[in-house]
mmCIF file of C-alpha atoms in Angstrom:
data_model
loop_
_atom_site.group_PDB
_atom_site.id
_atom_site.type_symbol
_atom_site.label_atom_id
_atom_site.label_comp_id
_atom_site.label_asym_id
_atom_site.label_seq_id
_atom_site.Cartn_x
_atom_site.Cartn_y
_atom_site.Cartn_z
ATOM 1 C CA UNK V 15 22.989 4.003 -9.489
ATOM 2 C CA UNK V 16 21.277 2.978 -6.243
ATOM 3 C CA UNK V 17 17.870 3.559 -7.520
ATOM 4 C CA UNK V 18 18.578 1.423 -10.039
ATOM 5 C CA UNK V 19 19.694 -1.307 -7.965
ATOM 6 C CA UNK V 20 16.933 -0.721 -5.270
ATOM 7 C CA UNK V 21 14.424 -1.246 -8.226
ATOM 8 C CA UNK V 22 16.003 -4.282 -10.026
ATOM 9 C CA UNK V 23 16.443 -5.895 -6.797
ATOM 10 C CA UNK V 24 12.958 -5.418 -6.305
ATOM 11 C CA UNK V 25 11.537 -6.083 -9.564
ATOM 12 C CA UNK V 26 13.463 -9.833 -9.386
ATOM 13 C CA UNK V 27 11.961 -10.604 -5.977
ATOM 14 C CA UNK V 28 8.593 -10.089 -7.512
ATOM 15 C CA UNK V 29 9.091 -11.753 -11.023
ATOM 16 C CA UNK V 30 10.444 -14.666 -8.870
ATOM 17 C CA UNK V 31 7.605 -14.815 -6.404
ATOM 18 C CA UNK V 32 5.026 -14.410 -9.016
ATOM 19 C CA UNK V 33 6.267 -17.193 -10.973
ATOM 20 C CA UNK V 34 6.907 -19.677 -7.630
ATOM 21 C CA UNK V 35 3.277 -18.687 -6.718
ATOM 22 C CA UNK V 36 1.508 -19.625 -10.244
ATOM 23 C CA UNK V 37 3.837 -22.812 -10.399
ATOM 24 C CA UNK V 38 1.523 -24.159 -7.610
ATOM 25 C CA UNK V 39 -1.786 -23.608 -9.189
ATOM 26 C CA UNK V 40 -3.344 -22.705 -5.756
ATOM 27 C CA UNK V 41 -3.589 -18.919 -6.188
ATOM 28 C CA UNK V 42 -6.529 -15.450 -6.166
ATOM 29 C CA UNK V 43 -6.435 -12.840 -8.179
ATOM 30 C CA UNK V 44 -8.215 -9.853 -8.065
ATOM 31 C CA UNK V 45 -8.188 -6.909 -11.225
ATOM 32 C CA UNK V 46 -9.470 -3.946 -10.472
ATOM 33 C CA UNK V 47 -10.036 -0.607 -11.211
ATOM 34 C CA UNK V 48 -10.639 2.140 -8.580
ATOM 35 C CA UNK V 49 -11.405 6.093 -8.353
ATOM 36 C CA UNK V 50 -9.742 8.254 -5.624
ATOM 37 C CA UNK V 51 -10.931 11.566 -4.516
ATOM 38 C CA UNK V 52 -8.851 13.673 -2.365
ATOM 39 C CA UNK V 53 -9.502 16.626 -0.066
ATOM 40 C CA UNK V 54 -7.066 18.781 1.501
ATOM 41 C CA UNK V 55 -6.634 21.753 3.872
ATOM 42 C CA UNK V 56 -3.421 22.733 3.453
ATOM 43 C CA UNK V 57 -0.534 20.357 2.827
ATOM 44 C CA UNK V 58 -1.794 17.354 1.060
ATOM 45 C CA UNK V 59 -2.708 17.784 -2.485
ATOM 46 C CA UNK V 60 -5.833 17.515 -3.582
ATOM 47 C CA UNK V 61 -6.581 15.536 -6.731
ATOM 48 C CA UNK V 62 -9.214 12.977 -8.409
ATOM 49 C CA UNK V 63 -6.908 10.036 -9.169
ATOM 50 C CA UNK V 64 -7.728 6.797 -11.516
ATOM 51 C CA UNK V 65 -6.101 3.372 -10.339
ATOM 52 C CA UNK V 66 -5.707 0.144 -12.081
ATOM 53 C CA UNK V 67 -4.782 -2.384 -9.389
ATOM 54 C CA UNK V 68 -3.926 -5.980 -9.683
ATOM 55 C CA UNK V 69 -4.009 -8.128 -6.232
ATOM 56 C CA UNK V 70 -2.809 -12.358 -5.964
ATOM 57 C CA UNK V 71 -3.092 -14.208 -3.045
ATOM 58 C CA UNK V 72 -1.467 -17.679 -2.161
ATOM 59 C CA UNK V 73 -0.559 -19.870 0.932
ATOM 60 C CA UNK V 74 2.860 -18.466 1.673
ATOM 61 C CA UNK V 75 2.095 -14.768 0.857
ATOM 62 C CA UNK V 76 0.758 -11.784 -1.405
ATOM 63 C CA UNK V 77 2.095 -9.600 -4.462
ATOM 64 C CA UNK V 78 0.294 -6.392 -5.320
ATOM 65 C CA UNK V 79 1.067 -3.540 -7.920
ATOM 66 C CA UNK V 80 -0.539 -1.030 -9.387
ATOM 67 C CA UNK V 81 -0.458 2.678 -11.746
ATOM 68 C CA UNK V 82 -2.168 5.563 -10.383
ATOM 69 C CA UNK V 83 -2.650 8.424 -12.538
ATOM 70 C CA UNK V 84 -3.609 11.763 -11.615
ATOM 71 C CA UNK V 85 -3.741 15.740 -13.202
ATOM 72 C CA UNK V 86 -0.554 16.317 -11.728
ATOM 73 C CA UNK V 87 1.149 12.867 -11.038
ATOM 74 C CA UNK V 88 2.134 9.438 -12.068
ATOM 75 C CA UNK V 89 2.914 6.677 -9.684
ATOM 76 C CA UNK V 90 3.555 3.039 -9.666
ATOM 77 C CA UNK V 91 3.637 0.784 -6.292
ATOM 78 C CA UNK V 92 4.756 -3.092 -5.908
ATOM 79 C CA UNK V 93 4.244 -4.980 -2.760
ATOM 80 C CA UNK V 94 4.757 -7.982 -1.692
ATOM 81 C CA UNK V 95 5.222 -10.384 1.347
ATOM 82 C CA UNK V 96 6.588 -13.689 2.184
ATOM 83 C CA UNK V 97 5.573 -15.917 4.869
ATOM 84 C CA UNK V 98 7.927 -17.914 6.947
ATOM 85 C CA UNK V 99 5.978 -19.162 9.562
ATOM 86 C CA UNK V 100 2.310 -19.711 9.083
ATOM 87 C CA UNK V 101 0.742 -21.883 11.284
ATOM 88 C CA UNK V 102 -2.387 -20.459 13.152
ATOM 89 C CA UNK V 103 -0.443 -16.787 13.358
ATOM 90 C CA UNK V 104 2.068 -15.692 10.942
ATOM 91 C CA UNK V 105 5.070 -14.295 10.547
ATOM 92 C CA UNK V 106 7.488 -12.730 7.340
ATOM 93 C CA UNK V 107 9.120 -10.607 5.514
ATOM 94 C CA UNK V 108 7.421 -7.592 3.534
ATOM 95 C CA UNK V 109 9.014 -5.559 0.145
ATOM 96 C CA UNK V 110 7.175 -2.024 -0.958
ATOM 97 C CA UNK V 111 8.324 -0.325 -3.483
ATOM 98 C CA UNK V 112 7.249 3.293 -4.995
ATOM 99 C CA UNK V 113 7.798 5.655 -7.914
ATOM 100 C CA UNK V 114 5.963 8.919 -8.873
ATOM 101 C CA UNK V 115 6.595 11.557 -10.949
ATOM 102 C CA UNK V 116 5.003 15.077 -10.499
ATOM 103 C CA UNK V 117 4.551 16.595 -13.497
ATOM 104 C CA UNK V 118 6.949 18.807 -14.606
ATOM 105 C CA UNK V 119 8.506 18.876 -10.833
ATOM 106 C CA UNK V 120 10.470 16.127 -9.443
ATOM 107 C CA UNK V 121 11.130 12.033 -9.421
ATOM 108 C CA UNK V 122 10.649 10.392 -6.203
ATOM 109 C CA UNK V 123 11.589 6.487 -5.451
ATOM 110 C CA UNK V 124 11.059 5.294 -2.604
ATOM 111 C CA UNK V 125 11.800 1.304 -1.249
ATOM 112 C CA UNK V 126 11.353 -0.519 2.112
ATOM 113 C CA UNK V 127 11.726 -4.262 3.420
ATOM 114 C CA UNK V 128 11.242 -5.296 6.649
ATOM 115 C CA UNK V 129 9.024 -8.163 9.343
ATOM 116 C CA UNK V 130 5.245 -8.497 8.950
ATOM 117 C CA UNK V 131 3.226 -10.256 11.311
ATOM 118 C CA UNK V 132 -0.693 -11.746 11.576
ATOM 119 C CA UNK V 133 -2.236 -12.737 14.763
ATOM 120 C CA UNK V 134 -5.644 -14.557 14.500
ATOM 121 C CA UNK V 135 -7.824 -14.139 17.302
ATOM 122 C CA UNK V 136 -10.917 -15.674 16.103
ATOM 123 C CA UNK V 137 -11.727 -17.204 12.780
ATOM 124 C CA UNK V 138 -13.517 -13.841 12.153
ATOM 125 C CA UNK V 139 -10.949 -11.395 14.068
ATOM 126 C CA UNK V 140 -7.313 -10.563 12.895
ATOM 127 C CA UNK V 141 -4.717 -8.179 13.579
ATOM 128 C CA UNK V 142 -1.655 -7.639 11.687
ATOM 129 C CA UNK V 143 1.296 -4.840 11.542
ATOM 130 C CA UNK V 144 4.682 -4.246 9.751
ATOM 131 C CA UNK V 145 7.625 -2.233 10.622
ATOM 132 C CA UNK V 146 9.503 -1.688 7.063
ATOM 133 C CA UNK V 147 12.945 0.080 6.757
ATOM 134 C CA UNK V 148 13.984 1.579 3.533
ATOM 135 C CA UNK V 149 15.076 5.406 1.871
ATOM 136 C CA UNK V 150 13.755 7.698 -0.365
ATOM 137 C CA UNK V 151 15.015 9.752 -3.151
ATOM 138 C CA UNK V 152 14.135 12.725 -4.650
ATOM 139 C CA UNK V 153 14.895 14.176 -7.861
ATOM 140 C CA UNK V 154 14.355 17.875 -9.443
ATOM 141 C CA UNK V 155 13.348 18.092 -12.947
ATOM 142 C CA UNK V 156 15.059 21.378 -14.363
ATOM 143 C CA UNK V 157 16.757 22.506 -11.504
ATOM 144 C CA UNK V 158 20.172 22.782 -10.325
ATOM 145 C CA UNK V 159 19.638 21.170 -6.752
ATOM 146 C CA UNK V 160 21.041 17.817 -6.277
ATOM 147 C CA UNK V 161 18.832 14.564 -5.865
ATOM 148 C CA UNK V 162 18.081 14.365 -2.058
ATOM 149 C CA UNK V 163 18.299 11.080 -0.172
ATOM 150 C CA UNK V 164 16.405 10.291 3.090
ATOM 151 C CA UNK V 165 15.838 7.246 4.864
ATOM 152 C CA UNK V 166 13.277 6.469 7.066
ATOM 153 C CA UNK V 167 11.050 3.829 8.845
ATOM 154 C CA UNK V 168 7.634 3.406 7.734
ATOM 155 C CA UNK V 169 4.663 1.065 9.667
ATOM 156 C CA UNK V 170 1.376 -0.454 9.327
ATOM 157 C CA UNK V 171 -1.397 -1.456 11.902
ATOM 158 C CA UNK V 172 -4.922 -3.082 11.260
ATOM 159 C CA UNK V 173 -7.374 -4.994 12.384
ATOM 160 C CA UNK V 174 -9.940 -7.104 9.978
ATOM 161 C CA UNK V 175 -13.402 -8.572 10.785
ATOM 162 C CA UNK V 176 -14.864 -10.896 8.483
ATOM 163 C CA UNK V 177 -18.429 -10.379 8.818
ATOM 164 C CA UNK V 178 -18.924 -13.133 6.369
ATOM 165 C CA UNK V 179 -17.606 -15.637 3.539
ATOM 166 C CA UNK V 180 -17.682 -12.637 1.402
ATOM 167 C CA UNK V 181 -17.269 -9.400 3.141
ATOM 168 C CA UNK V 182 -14.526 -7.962 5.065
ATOM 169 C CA UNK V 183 -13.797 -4.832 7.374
ATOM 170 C CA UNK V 184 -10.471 -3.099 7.675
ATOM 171 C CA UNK V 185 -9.531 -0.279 10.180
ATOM 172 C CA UNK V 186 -5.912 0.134 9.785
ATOM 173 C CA UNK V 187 -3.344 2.979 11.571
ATOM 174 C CA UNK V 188 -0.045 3.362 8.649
ATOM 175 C CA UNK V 189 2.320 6.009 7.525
ATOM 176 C CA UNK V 190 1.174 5.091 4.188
ATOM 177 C CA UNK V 191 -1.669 4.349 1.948
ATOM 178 C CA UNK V 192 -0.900 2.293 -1.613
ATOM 179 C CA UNK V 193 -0.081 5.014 -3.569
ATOM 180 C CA UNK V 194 0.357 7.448 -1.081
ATOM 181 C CA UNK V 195 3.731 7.750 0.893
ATOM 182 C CA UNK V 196 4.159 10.643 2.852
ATOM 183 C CA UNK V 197 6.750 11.349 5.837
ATOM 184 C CA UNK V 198 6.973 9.276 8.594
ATOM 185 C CA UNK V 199 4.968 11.053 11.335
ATOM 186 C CA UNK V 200 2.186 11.501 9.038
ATOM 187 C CA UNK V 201 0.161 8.383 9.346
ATOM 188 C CA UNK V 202 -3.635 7.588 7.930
ATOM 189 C CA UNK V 203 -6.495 6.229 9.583
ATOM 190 C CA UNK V 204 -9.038 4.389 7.577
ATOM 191 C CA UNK V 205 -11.421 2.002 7.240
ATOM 192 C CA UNK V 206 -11.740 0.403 4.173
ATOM 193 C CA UNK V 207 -14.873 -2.370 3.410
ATOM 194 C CA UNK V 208 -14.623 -5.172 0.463
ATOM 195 C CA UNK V 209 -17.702 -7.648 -0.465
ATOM 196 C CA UNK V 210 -17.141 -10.041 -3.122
ATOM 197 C CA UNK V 211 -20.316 -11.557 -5.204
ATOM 198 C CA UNK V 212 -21.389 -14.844 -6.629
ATOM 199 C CA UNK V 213 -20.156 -13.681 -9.906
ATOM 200 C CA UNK V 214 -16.914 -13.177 -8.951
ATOM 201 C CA UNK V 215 -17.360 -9.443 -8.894
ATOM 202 C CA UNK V 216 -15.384 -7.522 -5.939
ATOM 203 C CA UNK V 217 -16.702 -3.595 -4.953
ATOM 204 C CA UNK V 218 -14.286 -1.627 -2.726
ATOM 205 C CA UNK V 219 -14.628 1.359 -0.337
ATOM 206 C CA UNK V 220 -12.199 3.166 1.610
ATOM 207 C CA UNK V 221 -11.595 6.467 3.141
ATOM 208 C CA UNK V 222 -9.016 7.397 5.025
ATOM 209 C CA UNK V 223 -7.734 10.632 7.406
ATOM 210 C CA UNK V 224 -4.279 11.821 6.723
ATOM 211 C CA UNK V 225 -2.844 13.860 9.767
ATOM 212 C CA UNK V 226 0.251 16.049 9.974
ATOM 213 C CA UNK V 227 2.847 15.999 12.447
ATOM 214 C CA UNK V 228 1.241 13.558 14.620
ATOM 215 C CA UNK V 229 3.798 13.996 17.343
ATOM 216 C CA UNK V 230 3.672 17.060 17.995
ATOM 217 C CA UNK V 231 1.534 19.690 20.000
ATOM 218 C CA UNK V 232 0.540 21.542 16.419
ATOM 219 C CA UNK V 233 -0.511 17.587 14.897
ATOM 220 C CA UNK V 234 -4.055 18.034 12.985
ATOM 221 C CA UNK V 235 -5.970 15.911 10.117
ATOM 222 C CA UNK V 236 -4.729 17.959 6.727
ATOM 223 C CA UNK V 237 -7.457 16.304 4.691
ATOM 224 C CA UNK V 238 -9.264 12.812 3.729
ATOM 225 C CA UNK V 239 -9.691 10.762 0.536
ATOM 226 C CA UNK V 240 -12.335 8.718 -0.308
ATOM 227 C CA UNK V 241 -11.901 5.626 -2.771
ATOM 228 C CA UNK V 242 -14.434 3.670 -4.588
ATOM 229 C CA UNK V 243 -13.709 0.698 -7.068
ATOM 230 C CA UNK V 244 -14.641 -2.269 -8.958
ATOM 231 C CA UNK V 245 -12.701 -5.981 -9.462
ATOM 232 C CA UNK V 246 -13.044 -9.302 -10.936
ATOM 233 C CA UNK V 247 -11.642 -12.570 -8.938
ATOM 234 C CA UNK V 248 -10.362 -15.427 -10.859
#
């Protein structure tokens, strides 16, 4: 019943913002579609993924969701964020939201709200982080163990440089990617680049470095993925 609630809660605050964002005609959007290849050591799981991704953009905020499908898994993220104050810096409030299905294995939902803040150093220089609160639930296809709740905190830290009107570069610190949400003290590094064209055409690349037990004397990088993708902005 609460994962039902967590996800209609969710999927009103995004219907709403979506439709409060179009209503003032002054909005991006970005469709895309991206390929994610994923190498492991030991704990991550390696996979080639296909993502569809769509991306809007307006004064007070953002909305993002997309569907990532894989050999072994299905998995849909929403996020969004609200600003409250936005005057040179900003500041306001952030909603992620995750389901995935492995196949033939387990459910897992997972939902988090919580501040997000942008500093802007230069016209060229930013740096922004969240601190999200929020639970996650698993459940066991085919098996007598009961669903299993945790909550946790997860974060996000990164810094952009706009090298120009058109290209950007992200390094960002998080304890999760888009689709990816593992435990808490297993953050990623990447960097991530994004040039959009004259025609409207956006290309993406990103890799990232997903460590394990980051707090702790054993802590080592389990594996990297490497993203590539293409977009259209309208």
């Amino acid at each position: 019943m609460r994962k039902k609630t967590g996800l209609l809660v969710f999927l009103i605050f995004l219907v709403s913002a979506s439709l409060h964002a179009w209503s003032t005609g002054d909005m991006v959007q970005i469709v895309s579609v991206q390929y994610t290849s994923t190498y492991s050591r030991t704990i991550t799981t390696e996979e080639n993924a296909l993502e569809t991704i769509y991306f809007s953009s307006w004064d007070k905020g953002e909305l993002s969701a997309g569907i990532q499908f894989s050999c072994d898994c299905a998995s849909f993220t929403g996020n969004m964020f609200y600003w409250i104050f936005d005057f040179k810096n900003k500041f306001g409030i952030e909603v992620l939201s995750n389901a995935i299905k492995f196949q033939n294995v387990s459910c897992r939902f997972s939902t988090y709200a919580g501040p997000r803040g942008v500093i802007v150093f230069t016209p060229r220089i930013s740096m922004g982080s969240s601190f999200l609160f929020g639970f996650k639930v698993s459940h066991f296809i085919d098996s007598d163990i009961d669903s299993v709740w945790k909550i946790e905190p997860s974060f996000s830290s990164w810094v952009d440089f706009k090298l120009n009107e058109n290209s950007l570069l992200t390094f960002s610190f998080s304890s999760r990617d888009f689709f990816y949400h593992p435990n808490f003290f297993a953050p990623v590094f990447a960097i991530e680049f994004t040039n959009c064209f004259e025609s409207n055409i956006v290309l993406f690349s990103r890799i990232d470095f997903r460590s394990i037990d980051l707090l702790t004397v054993s802590s080592f990088v389990d594996g990297y993925s490497i993203r590539l993708g293409v977009g259209y902005k309208f």
